[in-house]
């Protein structure tokens, strides 16, 4: 009896409506959807791709296409459909939009060599194969620049920023490997690799500092383990560089005057008369030539007689 009632009750439950298939061009989450404000002449990343910045350009391009829900057109998840497929026109519309965006971010001499591609995926793969082969040379250049960079005339913040740009570019070329074991990894190798990289980062930063940071530089290198780069930068930035002692007022007064003090111990010039050959006077004031003053008494009889003879 109860089973009959249950069956009757189940029959009264309305069936859930089936999910309706919406138009892909009206669903913002669908890769085929294009916003009315999007146009093929838009430049979604900058600077454009040239012969030396493929890694930074590709990373920026992937981010931009992901934000527009079009990354599937370059990673192979959405392949070119056949002419008889119902979604062919949708694919062609969205694919051409992605092609235009990519071509707008290429330098002129590169864009001329990609005009014949009809698929965004094929264009992306061609650029990757063409420019990613030079990563070994770029890798060597980055290593040399990082290990030779010096602060010089730059401020501490400018020096740190310049080093960080180089370091981020290097890390983009050598990402930390992750464990692909089917079971959860327990050796924590990835963390150890990251720690070694961070220590290299800290050493390069400290090595390029100016000599006025020598004391704090030595103190940080004595720490075990080394702090991370952000903590090291904070410690360096907090160091107070003592100003040079100001000169005393006496020194300032002396340096401001035009007269230079005579060095001590310098002998005075001795005056010798060319007439009588005596010292301490000259011929202009010589009594033997111009006469003695009234009442002058000469104690030297020889000199007196010579004067009378003259």
mmCIF file of C-alpha atoms in Angstrom:
data_model
loop_
_atom_site.group_PDB
_atom_site.id
_atom_site.type_symbol
_atom_site.label_atom_id
_atom_site.label_comp_id
_atom_site.label_asym_id
_atom_site.label_seq_id
_atom_site.Cartn_x
_atom_site.Cartn_y
_atom_site.Cartn_z
ATOM 1 C CA UNK A 1 0.000 0.000 0.000
ATOM 2 C CA UNK A 2 2.770 2.293 0.952
ATOM 3 C CA UNK A 3 4.653 1.463 -2.196
ATOM 4 C CA UNK A 4 1.638 2.394 -4.303
ATOM 5 C CA UNK A 5 1.406 5.750 -2.571
ATOM 6 C CA UNK A 6 5.094 6.357 -3.096
ATOM 7 C CA UNK A 7 4.809 5.575 -6.757
ATOM 8 C CA UNK A 8 1.876 7.930 -7.101
ATOM 9 C CA UNK A 9 3.820 10.647 -5.283
ATOM 10 C CA UNK A 10 6.839 10.213 -7.557
ATOM 11 C CA UNK A 11 4.691 10.493 -10.612
ATOM 12 C CA UNK A 12 3.467 13.864 -9.452
ATOM 13 C CA UNK A 13 7.031 15.352 -9.247
ATOM 14 C CA UNK A 14 7.588 17.512 -12.333
ATOM 15 C CA UNK A 15 10.621 16.729 -14.442
ATOM 16 C CA UNK A 16 13.482 19.244 -14.315
ATOM 17 C CA UNK A 17 13.670 21.308 -17.456
ATOM 18 C CA UNK A 18 16.551 20.525 -19.779
ATOM 19 C CA UNK A 19 19.375 23.018 -20.056
ATOM 20 C CA UNK A 20 18.735 25.264 -22.969
ATOM 21 C CA UNK A 21 21.537 25.770 -25.466
ATOM 22 C CA UNK A 22 22.204 29.481 -25.735
ATOM 23 C CA UNK A 23 23.710 31.344 -28.656
ATOM 24 C CA UNK A 24 27.534 31.394 -28.217
ATOM 25 C CA UNK A 25 27.665 34.952 -29.486
ATOM 26 C CA UNK A 26 25.472 36.041 -26.563
ATOM 27 C CA UNK A 27 27.326 34.179 -23.793
ATOM 28 C CA UNK A 28 30.292 36.187 -22.430
ATOM 29 C CA UNK A 29 31.889 32.962 -21.145
ATOM 30 C CA UNK A 30 31.963 31.376 -24.565
ATOM 31 C CA UNK A 31 35.233 31.688 -26.588
ATOM 32 C CA UNK A 32 33.199 32.642 -29.653
ATOM 33 C CA UNK A 33 31.691 35.653 -27.899
ATOM 34 C CA UNK A 34 32.915 39.056 -29.043
ATOM 35 C CA UNK A 35 32.083 42.230 -27.194
ATOM 36 C CA UNK A 36 30.545 44.951 -29.391
ATOM 37 C CA UNK A 37 33.361 47.305 -28.381
ATOM 38 C CA UNK A 38 36.127 44.987 -29.610
ATOM 39 C CA UNK A 39 37.656 45.709 -32.991
ATOM 40 C CA UNK A 40 40.529 44.225 -35.052
ATOM 41 C CA UNK A 41 42.514 47.468 -34.927
ATOM 42 C CA UNK A 42 43.007 47.372 -31.154
ATOM 43 C CA UNK A 43 46.512 47.022 -29.715
ATOM 44 C CA UNK A 44 46.106 44.818 -26.668
ATOM 45 C CA UNK A 45 49.770 44.667 -25.565
ATOM 46 C CA UNK A 46 52.876 46.806 -25.888
ATOM 47 C CA UNK A 47 55.711 47.062 -26.769
ATOM 48 C CA UNK A 48 55.469 45.128 -30.049
ATOM 49 C CA UNK A 49 57.345 41.923 -30.700
ATOM 50 C CA UNK A 50 60.863 42.386 -32.047
ATOM 51 C CA UNK A 51 63.917 40.150 -32.333
ATOM 52 C CA UNK A 52 64.826 40.335 -28.634
ATOM 53 C CA UNK A 53 61.662 40.426 -26.508
ATOM 54 C CA UNK A 54 59.708 37.304 -27.477
ATOM 55 C CA UNK A 55 59.462 35.951 -23.954
ATOM 56 C CA UNK A 56 58.012 39.106 -22.416
ATOM 57 C CA UNK A 57 55.766 39.674 -25.413
ATOM 58 C CA UNK A 58 54.330 36.143 -25.404
ATOM 59 C CA UNK A 59 53.659 36.312 -21.680
ATOM 60 C CA UNK A 60 51.803 39.620 -22.039
ATOM 61 C CA UNK A 61 49.911 38.311 -25.052
ATOM 62 C CA UNK A 62 48.733 35.193 -23.243
ATOM 63 C CA UNK A 63 47.470 37.312 -20.357
ATOM 64 C CA UNK A 64 45.584 39.645 -22.692
ATOM 65 C CA UNK A 65 43.965 36.807 -24.639
ATOM 66 C CA UNK A 66 43.034 35.033 -21.401
ATOM 67 C CA UNK A 67 41.299 38.151 -20.133
ATOM 68 C CA UNK A 68 39.298 38.225 -23.390
ATOM 69 C CA UNK A 69 38.551 34.468 -23.150
ATOM 70 C CA UNK A 70 40.397 33.813 -26.430
ATOM 71 C CA UNK A 71 43.398 31.831 -25.200
ATOM 72 C CA UNK A 72 41.862 28.652 -26.665
ATOM 73 C CA UNK A 73 42.575 29.929 -30.177
ATOM 74 C CA UNK A 74 46.368 29.824 -29.648
ATOM 75 C CA UNK A 75 46.818 26.835 -27.316
ATOM 76 C CA UNK A 76 45.120 24.345 -29.648
ATOM 77 C CA UNK A 77 41.958 23.729 -27.633
ATOM 78 C CA UNK A 78 39.812 25.151 -30.441
ATOM 79 C CA UNK A 79 40.868 23.820 -33.824
ATOM 80 C CA UNK A 80 39.839 25.039 -37.215
ATOM 81 C CA UNK A 81 36.409 23.706 -38.093
ATOM 82 C CA UNK A 82 35.328 22.430 -41.496
ATOM 83 C CA UNK A 83 33.229 24.451 -43.897
ATOM 84 C CA UNK A 84 30.233 22.226 -43.243
ATOM 85 C CA UNK A 85 30.392 22.684 -39.474
ATOM 86 C CA UNK A 86 27.640 24.744 -37.893
ATOM 87 C CA UNK A 87 30.205 26.762 -35.915
ATOM 88 C CA UNK A 88 32.484 27.538 -38.854
ATOM 89 C CA UNK A 89 31.333 31.139 -39.209
ATOM 90 C CA UNK A 90 31.651 31.679 -35.445
ATOM 91 C CA UNK A 91 35.170 30.230 -35.479
ATOM 92 C CA UNK A 92 36.195 32.283 -38.497
ATOM 93 C CA UNK A 93 34.872 35.483 -36.946
ATOM 94 C CA UNK A 94 36.647 35.010 -33.597
ATOM 95 C CA UNK A 95 39.805 33.557 -35.201
ATOM 96 C CA UNK A 96 40.227 36.547 -37.509
ATOM 97 C CA UNK A 97 39.809 38.889 -34.554
ATOM 98 C CA UNK A 98 42.622 37.089 -32.668
ATOM 99 C CA UNK A 99 44.784 37.104 -35.814
ATOM 100 C CA UNK A 100 44.333 40.868 -36.134
ATOM 101 C CA UNK A 101 45.217 41.410 -32.462
ATOM 102 C CA UNK A 102 48.404 39.402 -32.807
ATOM 103 C CA UNK A 103 49.468 41.150 -36.017
ATOM 104 C CA UNK A 104 48.862 44.553 -34.412
ATOM 105 C CA UNK A 105 51.468 43.693 -31.753
ATOM 106 C CA UNK A 106 54.225 42.731 -34.205
ATOM 107 C CA UNK A 107 56.973 45.022 -35.411
ATOM 108 C CA UNK A 108 56.584 45.946 -39.111
ATOM 109 C CA UNK A 109 59.306 43.645 -40.471
ATOM 110 C CA UNK A 110 57.844 40.641 -38.583
ATOM 111 C CA UNK A 111 54.233 41.421 -39.481
ATOM 112 C CA UNK A 112 55.077 41.312 -43.198
ATOM 113 C CA UNK A 113 56.123 37.661 -42.863
ATOM 114 C CA UNK A 114 52.900 36.545 -41.139
ATOM 115 C CA UNK A 115 50.261 37.974 -43.438
ATOM 116 C CA UNK A 116 49.589 34.618 -45.112
ATOM 117 C CA UNK A 117 48.488 32.781 -41.952
ATOM 118 C CA UNK A 118 44.769 32.050 -41.699
ATOM 119 C CA UNK A 119 44.800 30.438 -38.277
ATOM 120 C CA UNK A 120 45.737 32.125 -35.012
ATOM 121 C CA UNK A 121 47.102 28.835 -33.703
ATOM 122 C CA UNK A 122 49.405 28.369 -36.731
ATOM 123 C CA UNK A 123 50.639 31.948 -36.450
ATOM 124 C CA UNK A 124 51.364 31.536 -32.743
ATOM 125 C CA UNK A 125 53.299 28.316 -33.328
ATOM 126 C CA UNK A 126 55.318 29.893 -36.131
ATOM 127 C CA UNK A 127 56.361 32.801 -33.907
ATOM 128 C CA UNK A 128 57.233 30.432 -31.066
ATOM 129 C CA UNK A 129 59.416 28.237 -33.244
ATOM 130 C CA UNK A 130 61.082 31.231 -34.833
ATOM 131 C CA UNK A 131 62.027 33.230 -31.745
ATOM 132 C CA UNK A 132 62.219 30.728 -28.905
ATOM 133 C CA UNK A 133 65.324 29.085 -30.393
ATOM 134 C CA UNK A 134 67.390 32.103 -29.379
ATOM 135 C CA UNK A 135 66.652 31.610 -25.685
ATOM 136 C CA UNK A 136 70.099 30.118 -24.988
ATOM 137 C CA UNK A 137 71.817 33.314 -26.112
ATOM 138 C CA UNK A 138 69.364 35.436 -24.143
ATOM 139 C CA UNK A 139 69.891 33.179 -21.130
ATOM 140 C CA UNK A 140 73.660 33.721 -21.249
ATOM 141 C CA UNK A 141 73.260 37.482 -21.664
ATOM 142 C CA UNK A 142 70.958 37.689 -18.652
ATOM 143 C CA UNK A 143 73.328 35.676 -16.471
ATOM 144 C CA UNK A 144 76.231 37.941 -17.410
ATOM 145 C CA UNK A 145 74.230 41.115 -16.747
ATOM 146 C CA UNK A 146 72.897 39.889 -13.399
ATOM 147 C CA UNK A 147 76.310 38.866 -12.080
ATOM 148 C CA UNK A 148 78.003 42.073 -13.244
ATOM 149 C CA UNK A 149 75.405 44.738 -12.452
ATOM 150 C CA UNK A 150 76.573 47.541 -10.131
ATOM 151 C CA UNK A 151 74.651 50.254 -8.296
ATOM 152 C CA UNK A 152 76.963 53.066 -9.417
ATOM 153 C CA UNK A 153 75.204 56.432 -9.618
ATOM 154 C CA UNK A 154 71.729 54.898 -9.251
ATOM 155 C CA UNK A 155 69.662 55.171 -6.118
ATOM 156 C CA UNK A 156 69.042 52.029 -4.090
ATOM 157 C CA UNK A 157 65.483 51.763 -5.429
ATOM 158 C CA UNK A 158 66.549 52.233 -9.073
ATOM 159 C CA UNK A 159 69.323 49.660 -8.675
ATOM 160 C CA UNK A 160 66.952 47.112 -7.113
ATOM 161 C CA UNK A 161 64.364 47.677 -9.868
ATOM 162 C CA UNK A 162 66.952 47.196 -12.640
ATOM 163 C CA UNK A 163 68.142 43.946 -11.067
ATOM 164 C CA UNK A 164 64.583 42.687 -10.551
ATOM 165 C CA UNK A 165 63.737 43.226 -14.225
ATOM 166 C CA UNK A 166 66.723 41.125 -15.258
ATOM 167 C CA UNK A 167 65.956 38.471 -12.659
ATOM 168 C CA UNK A 168 62.304 38.142 -13.694
ATOM 169 C CA UNK A 169 63.361 37.728 -17.318
ATOM 170 C CA UNK A 170 65.811 35.008 -16.298
ATOM 171 C CA UNK A 171 63.198 33.187 -14.215
ATOM 172 C CA UNK A 172 60.854 33.266 -17.186
ATOM 173 C CA UNK A 173 63.486 31.321 -19.145
ATOM 174 C CA UNK A 174 64.219 28.830 -16.358
ATOM 175 C CA UNK A 175 60.993 28.176 -14.435
ATOM 176 C CA UNK A 176 61.252 26.070 -11.300
ATOM 177 C CA UNK A 177 60.361 22.451 -12.198
ATOM 178 C CA UNK A 178 57.369 20.944 -10.455
ATOM 179 C CA UNK A 179 56.944 17.350 -9.412
ATOM 180 C CA UNK A 180 54.930 15.227 -11.859
ATOM 181 C CA UNK A 181 54.826 12.049 -9.772
ATOM 182 C CA UNK A 182 51.411 10.361 -9.591
ATOM 183 C CA UNK A 183 51.698 10.147 -5.806
ATOM 184 C CA UNK A 184 52.155 13.247 -3.628
ATOM 185 C CA UNK A 185 55.837 14.194 -3.490
ATOM 186 C CA UNK A 186 57.464 14.258 -0.052
ATOM 187 C CA UNK A 187 61.049 15.280 -0.897
ATOM 188 C CA UNK A 188 60.123 18.975 -1.314
ATOM 189 C CA UNK A 189 62.657 19.348 -4.126
ATOM 190 C CA UNK A 190 60.880 22.306 -5.716
ATOM 191 C CA UNK A 191 61.185 24.330 -2.505
ATOM 192 C CA UNK A 192 64.910 23.538 -2.276
ATOM 193 C CA UNK A 193 65.444 24.704 -5.880
ATOM 194 C CA UNK A 194 63.599 27.960 -5.173
ATOM 195 C CA UNK A 195 65.723 28.549 -2.069
ATOM 196 C CA UNK A 196 68.933 28.145 -4.081
ATOM 197 C CA UNK A 197 67.642 30.642 -6.637
ATOM 198 C CA UNK A 198 66.707 33.136 -3.931
ATOM 199 C CA UNK A 199 70.184 32.894 -2.386
ATOM 200 C CA UNK A 200 71.725 33.601 -5.788
ATOM 201 C CA UNK A 201 69.404 36.610 -6.141
ATOM 202 C CA UNK A 202 70.450 37.974 -2.726
ATOM 203 C CA UNK A 203 74.176 37.485 -3.415
ATOM 204 C CA UNK A 204 73.989 39.317 -6.742
ATOM 205 C CA UNK A 205 72.087 42.195 -5.139
ATOM 206 C CA UNK A 206 74.561 42.568 -2.274
ATOM 207 C CA UNK A 207 77.593 42.223 -4.536
ATOM 208 C CA UNK A 208 76.535 45.185 -6.690
ATOM 209 C CA UNK A 209 75.961 47.627 -3.823
ATOM 210 C CA UNK A 210 78.231 50.628 -3.371
ATOM 211 C CA UNK A 211 80.964 50.651 -0.718
ATOM 212 C CA UNK A 212 78.939 52.771 1.716
ATOM 213 C CA UNK A 213 76.775 49.682 2.349
ATOM 214 C CA UNK A 214 79.751 47.470 3.140
ATOM 215 C CA UNK A 215 78.979 47.001 6.845
ATOM 216 C CA UNK A 216 75.348 45.957 6.408
ATOM 217 C CA UNK A 217 76.380 43.901 3.388
ATOM 218 C CA UNK A 218 78.823 41.877 5.513
ATOM 219 C CA UNK A 219 76.304 41.526 8.341
ATOM 220 C CA UNK A 220 73.630 40.055 6.034
ATOM 221 C CA UNK A 221 76.034 37.543 4.500
ATOM 222 C CA UNK A 222 76.805 36.235 7.991
ATOM 223 C CA UNK A 223 73.147 35.339 8.562
ATOM 224 C CA UNK A 224 72.210 31.690 8.222
ATOM 225 C CA UNK A 225 69.925 31.150 6.432
ATOM 226 C CA UNK A 226 69.949 34.217 4.231
ATOM 227 C CA UNK A 227 66.708 36.226 4.347
ATOM 228 C CA UNK A 228 64.666 36.599 1.176
ATOM 229 C CA UNK A 229 65.347 39.417 -1.244
ATOM 230 C CA UNK A 230 62.481 41.608 -0.020
ATOM 231 C CA UNK A 231 63.736 41.397 3.571
ATOM 232 C CA UNK A 232 67.304 42.144 2.445
ATOM 233 C CA UNK A 233 66.176 45.206 0.499
ATOM 234 C CA UNK A 234 64.240 46.416 3.540
ATOM 235 C CA UNK A 235 67.317 46.056 5.767
ATOM 236 C CA UNK A 236 69.492 47.949 3.306
ATOM 237 C CA UNK A 237 66.927 50.717 2.828
ATOM 238 C CA UNK A 238 66.639 51.260 6.577
ATOM 239 C CA UNK A 239 70.344 51.795 7.013
ATOM 240 C CA UNK A 240 71.128 55.363 7.932
ATOM 241 C CA UNK A 241 74.070 56.755 5.994
ATOM 242 C CA UNK A 242 75.839 59.166 8.362
ATOM 243 C CA UNK A 243 76.667 62.534 6.737
ATOM 244 C CA UNK A 244 80.238 63.725 6.698
ATOM 245 C CA UNK A 245 81.147 65.976 9.689
ATOM 246 C CA UNK A 246 80.602 69.676 9.020
ATOM 247 C CA UNK A 247 83.677 71.928 9.248
ATOM 248 C CA UNK A 248 84.117 74.116 12.308
ATOM 249 C CA UNK A 249 83.365 77.893 12.149
ATOM 250 C CA UNK A 250 87.087 78.651 12.420
ATOM 251 C CA UNK A 251 87.806 76.541 9.353
ATOM 252 C CA UNK A 252 84.941 78.135 7.432
ATOM 253 C CA UNK A 253 86.185 81.629 8.329
ATOM 254 C CA UNK A 254 89.697 80.751 7.277
ATOM 255 C CA UNK A 255 88.587 79.160 4.006
ATOM 256 C CA UNK A 256 86.374 82.166 3.222
ATOM 257 C CA UNK A 257 89.161 84.724 3.504
ATOM 258 C CA UNK A 258 91.383 85.597 0.585
ATOM 259 C CA UNK A 259 94.559 85.784 2.631
ATOM 260 C CA UNK A 260 96.476 82.633 3.181
ATOM 261 C CA UNK A 261 98.189 82.161 6.560
ATOM 262 C CA UNK A 262 101.954 82.125 6.437
ATOM 263 C CA UNK A 263 103.488 78.856 7.438
ATOM 264 C CA UNK A 264 105.262 78.848 10.758
ATOM 265 C CA UNK A 265 109.053 78.757 10.897
ATOM 266 C CA UNK A 266 109.605 80.695 7.669
ATOM 267 C CA UNK A 267 112.664 83.014 8.087
ATOM 268 C CA UNK A 268 112.161 86.728 7.487
ATOM 269 C CA UNK A 269 113.953 88.445 4.613
ATOM 270 C CA UNK A 270 117.172 90.275 5.711
ATOM 271 C CA UNK A 271 117.593 93.896 4.471
ATOM 272 C CA UNK A 272 121.155 94.866 3.368
ATOM 273 C CA UNK A 273 122.108 98.416 2.404
ATOM 274 C CA UNK A 274 124.024 98.619 -0.887
ATOM 275 C CA UNK A 275 125.818 101.818 0.286
ATOM 276 C CA UNK A 276 127.271 100.933 3.674
ATOM 277 C CA UNK A 277 126.616 97.209 3.468
ATOM 278 C CA UNK A 278 124.977 97.200 6.858
ATOM 279 C CA UNK A 279 121.798 95.290 7.688
ATOM 280 C CA UNK A 280 118.299 96.257 8.818
ATOM 281 C CA UNK A 281 117.982 99.182 6.374
ATOM 282 C CA UNK A 282 118.216 100.023 2.700
ATOM 283 C CA UNK A 283 119.991 102.741 0.699
ATOM 284 C CA UNK A 284 116.867 104.876 0.718
ATOM 285 C CA UNK A 285 117.179 105.374 4.498
ATOM 286 C CA UNK A 286 120.956 105.058 4.855
ATOM 287 C CA UNK A 287 122.296 107.705 7.256
ATOM 288 C CA UNK A 288 125.769 107.428 5.719
ATOM 289 C CA UNK A 289 124.427 108.673 2.388
ATOM 290 C CA UNK A 290 121.691 111.060 3.387
ATOM 291 C CA UNK A 291 123.251 112.328 6.642
ATOM 292 C CA UNK A 292 122.562 111.710 10.271
ATOM 293 C CA UNK A 293 119.837 113.443 12.190
ATOM 294 C CA UNK A 294 120.824 116.246 14.612
ATOM 295 C CA UNK A 295 122.028 114.929 17.966
ATOM 296 C CA UNK A 296 122.900 111.524 16.558
ATOM 297 C CA UNK A 297 126.007 110.138 18.247
ATOM 298 C CA UNK A 298 127.999 107.575 16.386
ATOM 299 C CA UNK A 299 129.871 105.223 18.674
ATOM 300 C CA UNK A 300 131.939 103.870 15.838
ATOM 301 C CA UNK A 301 134.857 106.258 15.290
ATOM 302 C CA UNK A 302 135.855 104.581 12.066
ATOM 303 C CA UNK A 303 132.503 105.115 10.585
ATOM 304 C CA UNK A 304 132.446 108.751 11.766
ATOM 305 C CA UNK A 305 135.804 109.507 10.156
ATOM 306 C CA UNK A 306 134.690 107.891 6.938
ATOM 307 C CA UNK A 307 131.624 110.104 6.996
ATOM 308 C CA UNK A 308 133.676 113.282 7.472
ATOM 309 C CA UNK A 309 136.010 112.245 4.680
ATOM 310 C CA UNK A 310 133.060 111.787 2.428
#
